[in-house]
Amino acid sequence: MTSYLKTTPTRDGFFGEYGGAMLPPPLEPHFAEINKAWDQLSKSAAFLEELRSIRKHFQGRPTPISYLHNMSRHLGGAQIYAKREDLNHTGAHKLNHCMAEALLAKYMGKTKIMAETGAGQHGVALATAAAYFGMECEIHMGEIDIEKEAPNVTRMKLLGATVVPVGFGGRSLKEAVDSAFQSYVAQADHALFCIGSVVGPHPFPKMVRDFQSIVGIEAREQFHEMTGQLPDIVAACVGGGSNAMGLFAGFIDEEDVALYGVEPMGTSSNLGDHAATITFGEDGDIHGFRTMLLKDENGEPAPVHTVASGLDYPGVGPEHAHLHRTGRVTYTSANDKEALDAFFALSRDEGIIPALESAHAVAFAIREAPKNPGKSILLNLSGRGDKDIDYVTETFGFGDA
């Protein structure tokens, strides 16, 4: 059987009907340079060996799988396991691609790395990578997210990054991407734009998936070692979708493993109250690629809402749109209340405080476990909740203690 990962996307970056690279002419040669560099370095023993060494000796990989024994017992039904990306250095899966992107920048002779961030985890991870490699770092972040994610803003500044507040439009992740792209145009000769998810123009959806696939590769081997089999159900939250594609990569060729992406339903199904792109979106273009979008009455990217800043994007990675179209992945959702309930439940049941983004996947497991006795659920705990505890407790208290 031909591996899905080796044949998808096409050479020009299309996952079925989605993807591609729609760029302003000044950026075309720079993205062609990035594509050529990754094409070569992805097969370079020296590059891959250096990346493996960084993952082992700096990031602390492999991250473990934890059996959530208390939650499994309380819920009945399926046995629940979590891939612990919250134990990756900096507290989330984002460092997997940030260290690789910074290493790519080094091999390309760049002296600066720059990006957008939503919840701040990508920004912290990229600032960490910049410090490690001795590079400049510029991070664009919406003013709303800066207020919600103050601890991560502090971390970025401590790590030496310049944090650029974005105050136009919705003052959130979409606008942070717009702002970062605008800044990058003038600096592309010496800087690498390090996109924070499986979104953007080709080659980033493929490249970030490749860098994140270490999550699924490890999880497959670890789960089989723990149980002697593969999980029945694999689930991850989906905003842009990098943590999900990372986990899915280990199981995508296994037809007997059901894959689920969990989108943020926010406070209601009304447009502007959620960020459930695949659930309610339609085909469209954003930030230089074709995917599924939430659109307003004018056909423009719609305002979105979710309690989890890292998921508040009106689009989704083009590979997720493709996997939805083909039916290989089932996309469902969890609302703000379910995510918050899951946040408190995992904290109290297992001693693990999850990121609000990851709590959407936990909410899925809580909902589905009682319906699936005798089965196993593996979810991606994509990040830890340190960044969220002030916002959650000041806004929602401590749950039903």
Coordinates of C-alpha atoms in Angstrom, one line a residue, residues 102-349:
A102 CA 14.5 27.7 13.0
L103 CA 16.9 25.0 12.0
L104 CA 15.7 25.4 8.4
A105 CA 16.3 29.1 8.7
K106 CA 19.8 28.4 9.9
Y107 CA 20.5 26.2 6.9
M108 CA 19.1 28.8 4.6
G109 CA 21.3 31.5 6.1
K110 CA 18.5 33.6 7.6
T111 CA 19.2 35.7 10.7
K112 CA 15.6 36.3 11.9
I113 CA 12.4 34.3 12.4
M114 CA 9.0 35.8 12.7
A115 CA 5.4 34.6 13.0
E116 CA 1.8 35.2 14.3
T117 CA 0.5 33.6 17.4
G118 CA -3.0 33.1 18.9
A119 CA -2.8 31.5 22.4
G120 CA 0.9 32.4 22.5
Q121 CA 2.2 28.9 22.5
H122 CA 3.6 29.2 19.0
G123 CA 5.1 32.6 19.9
V124 CA 6.7 31.2 23.0
A125 CA 8.0 28.2 21.1
L126 CA 9.4 30.3 18.3
A127 CA 11.0 32.8 20.7
T128 CA 12.6 29.7 22.4
A129 CA 13.9 28.5 19.1
A130 CA 15.3 32.0 18.3
A131 CA 17.1 32.1 21.6
Y132 CA 18.5 28.6 21.0
F133 CA 19.9 29.5 17.6
G134 CA 20.9 33.1 18.4
M135 CA 18.4 34.7 16.0
E136 CA 16.1 37.7 16.1
C137 CA 12.4 37.0 16.7
E138 CA 9.3 39.1 15.9
I139 CA 5.9 37.9 17.0
H140 CA 2.5 39.4 16.0
M141 CA -0.4 38.9 18.4
G142 CA -3.9 40.2 18.6
E143 CA -4.7 42.6 21.4
I144 CA -7.5 40.4 22.7
D145 CA -5.2 37.4 22.9
I146 CA -2.5 39.5 24.6
E147 CA -5.0 40.3 27.3
K148 CA -6.1 36.7 27.7
E149 CA -2.7 35.1 27.5
A150 CA -0.6 37.4 29.6
P151 CA 1.8 34.7 30.9
N152 CA 2.8 33.7 27.4
V153 CA 3.4 37.4 26.4
T154 CA 5.7 37.6 29.4
R155 CA 7.5 34.5 28.4
M156 CA 8.1 35.7 24.8
K157 CA 9.6 39.0 26.1
L158 CA 11.8 37.2 28.6
L159 CA 13.1 35.0 25.7
G160 CA 14.1 38.1 23.8
A161 CA 11.3 38.3 21.2
T162 CA 9.7 41.6 20.0
V163 CA 5.9 41.3 20.5
V164 CA 3.9 43.4 18.1
P165 CA 0.3 44.1 19.3
V166 CA -2.3 43.9 16.5
G167 CA -5.2 46.3 17.1
F168 CA -7.2 46.3 13.9
G169 CA -10.2 44.2 12.9
G170 CA -11.1 41.5 15.3
R171 CA -7.7 42.0 17.1
S172 CA -7.3 38.2 17.1
L173 CA -5.5 35.4 15.3
K174 CA -6.6 36.2 11.7
E175 CA -5.4 39.8 12.1
A176 CA -2.1 38.7 13.7
V177 CA -1.5 36.6 10.5
D178 CA -2.4 39.6 8.3
S179 CA 0.0 41.8 10.3
A180 CA 2.9 39.4 10.3
F181 CA 2.6 38.8 6.5
Q182 CA 2.7 42.5 5.9
S183 CA 5.8 42.9 8.1
Y184 CA 7.5 39.9 6.5
V185 CA 7.3 41.3 2.9
A186 CA 10.0 43.9 3.7
Q187 CA 12.2 41.5 5.6
A188 CA 12.0 38.3 3.5
D189 CA 15.7 38.5 2.3
H190 CA 17.0 37.9 5.8
A191 CA 14.0 36.5 7.7
L192 CA 12.0 33.3 7.6
F193 CA 8.2 33.5 8.2
C194 CA 7.5 30.5 10.5
I195 CA 3.8 29.8 10.1
G196 CA 2.3 28.4 13.3
S197 CA 0.0 25.6 12.0
V198 CA -0.8 23.5 8.9
V199 CA -2.1 26.6 7.2
G200 CA -0.8 29.2 4.8
P201 CA 0.7 28.9 1.3
H202 CA 2.6 25.8 0.1
P203 CA 4.9 24.4 1.4
F204 CA 3.8 25.2 5.0
P205 CA 0.8 22.9 5.4
K206 CA 3.0 19.9 4.3
M207 CA 6.1 21.1 6.1
V208 CA 4.5 21.7 9.4
R209 CA 2.6 18.4 9.2
D210 CA 6.0 16.7 8.5
F211 CA 7.5 18.3 11.5
Q212 CA 4.5 17.5 13.7
S213 CA 4.3 13.8 12.5
I214 CA 6.8 12.9 15.3
V215 CA 3.7 13.0 17.6
G216 CA 1.9 10.3 15.7
I217 CA 5.0 8.2 15.0
E218 CA 5.8 8.1 18.7
A219 CA 2.2 7.6 19.8
R220 CA 1.7 4.6 17.5
E221 CA 4.7 2.8 18.8
Q222 CA 4.0 3.7 22.5
F223 CA 0.4 2.7 22.4
H224 CA 1.2 -0.6 20.8
E225 CA 3.9 -1.2 23.4
M226 CA 1.4 -0.4 26.2
T227 CA -1.6 -2.4 25.0
G228 CA -0.4 -4.7 22.2
Q229 CA -2.8 -3.1 19.7
L230 CA -3.7 0.3 18.1
P231 CA -6.3 2.6 19.5
D232 CA -9.9 2.4 18.2
I233 CA -10.4 6.1 18.3
V234 CA -7.9 9.0 17.9
A235 CA -8.9 12.5 18.6
A236 CA -7.4 16.0 18.7
C237 CA -8.7 19.6 18.7
V238 CA -8.7 21.5 15.4
G239 CA -8.2 25.2 14.9
G240 CA -5.6 25.5 12.2
G241 CA -5.0 21.8 13.0
S242 CA -1.2 21.2 13.5
N243 CA -1.5 19.1 16.6
A244 CA -4.3 17.0 15.0
M245 CA -2.3 16.4 11.8
G246 CA 0.7 15.5 13.9
L247 CA -1.2 12.8 15.8
F248 CA -3.2 11.6 12.7
A249 CA 0.0 11.1 10.8
G250 CA 0.7 8.0 12.8
F251 CA -2.6 6.3 12.0
I252 CA -3.9 7.7 8.8
D253 CA -3.1 4.6 6.8
E254 CA -4.9 2.4 9.4
E255 CA -8.5 2.1 8.2
D256 CA -9.6 0.4 11.5
V257 CA -8.5 3.5 13.5
A258 CA -11.3 6.2 13.6
L259 CA -9.9 9.7 13.4
Y260 CA -11.8 12.7 15.0
G261 CA -11.1 16.4 14.8
V262 CA -12.8 18.5 17.5
E263 CA -13.7 22.0 16.5
P264 CA -14.6 24.9 18.9
M265 CA -18.4 25.5 19.0
G266 CA -17.9 28.5 21.2
T267 CA -21.2 29.8 22.8
S268 CA -23.7 29.0 20.0
S269 CA -24.0 27.9 16.4
N270 CA -24.7 31.5 15.3
L271 CA -22.1 33.0 13.1
G272 CA -19.6 35.0 15.2
D273 CA -20.2 32.8 18.3
H274 CA -18.0 29.9 17.3
A275 CA -14.9 28.8 15.2
A276 CA -16.3 25.5 13.9
T277 CA -15.0 26.0 10.3
I278 CA -15.6 22.5 8.9
T279 CA -18.9 22.2 10.6
F280 CA -20.4 25.4 9.2
G281 CA -17.9 26.7 6.6
E282 CA -17.7 26.6 2.8
D283 CA -14.9 26.7 0.3
G284 CA -12.8 29.9 0.0
D285 CA -9.4 31.5 0.0
I286 CA -7.5 33.0 3.0
H287 CA -3.9 33.9 3.6
G288 CA -2.7 32.5 0.3
F289 CA -4.3 29.1 0.2
R290 CA -7.7 27.5 -0.6
T291 CA -9.6 25.7 2.2
M292 CA -12.9 25.8 4.1
L293 CA -13.9 29.1 5.6
L294 CA -16.4 30.7 7.9
K295 CA -17.8 33.6 5.8
D296 CA -19.8 36.7 6.6
E297 CA -22.6 38.1 4.5
N298 CA -20.1 39.7 2.1
G299 CA -18.2 36.5 1.6
E300 CA -15.3 37.7 3.7
P301 CA -13.7 35.7 6.6
A302 CA -16.2 35.9 9.5
P303 CA -15.5 37.0 13.0
V304 CA -15.1 34.0 15.3
H305 CA -15.2 33.2 19.0
T306 CA -13.9 30.4 21.2
V307 CA -12.7 30.4 24.8
A308 CA -9.4 28.9 23.4
S309 CA -7.4 31.6 21.7
G310 CA -5.3 29.1 19.8
L311 CA -8.4 27.9 18.0
D312 CA -9.9 31.2 17.0
Y313 CA -9.3 31.1 13.2
P314 CA -12.0 31.4 10.6
G315 CA -10.2 28.9 8.3
V316 CA -8.6 25.5 8.8
G317 CA -5.6 23.7 7.4
P318 CA -6.3 22.6 3.7
E319 CA -5.4 19.0 4.6
H320 CA -8.3 19.0 7.1
A321 CA -10.7 20.3 4.5
H322 CA -9.5 17.5 2.2
L323 CA -9.8 14.8 4.9
H324 CA -13.3 16.0 5.6
R325 CA -14.2 15.8 1.9
T326 CA -12.8 12.3 1.6
G327 CA -14.4 11.1 4.8
R328 CA -11.2 9.8 6.4
V329 CA -11.6 12.1 9.4
T330 CA -14.8 12.9 11.2
Y331 CA -15.1 16.4 12.4
T332 CA -17.2 17.2 15.4
S333 CA -17.2 20.0 18.0
A334 CA -17.2 20.9 21.7
N335 CA -18.6 24.2 23.0
D336 CA -17.0 26.6 25.6
K337 CA -18.9 25.0 28.5
E338 CA -17.9 21.5 27.6
A339 CA -14.3 22.6 27.2
L340 CA -14.3 24.3 30.5
D341 CA -15.9 21.4 32.3
A342 CA -13.3 19.1 30.7
F343 CA -10.5 21.5 31.9
F344 CA -11.7 21.2 35.5
A345 CA -12.4 17.5 35.2
L346 CA -9.0 16.5 33.9
S347 CA -7.3 18.7 36.5
R348 CA -9.2 17.1 39.4
D349 CA -9.4 13.5 38.1

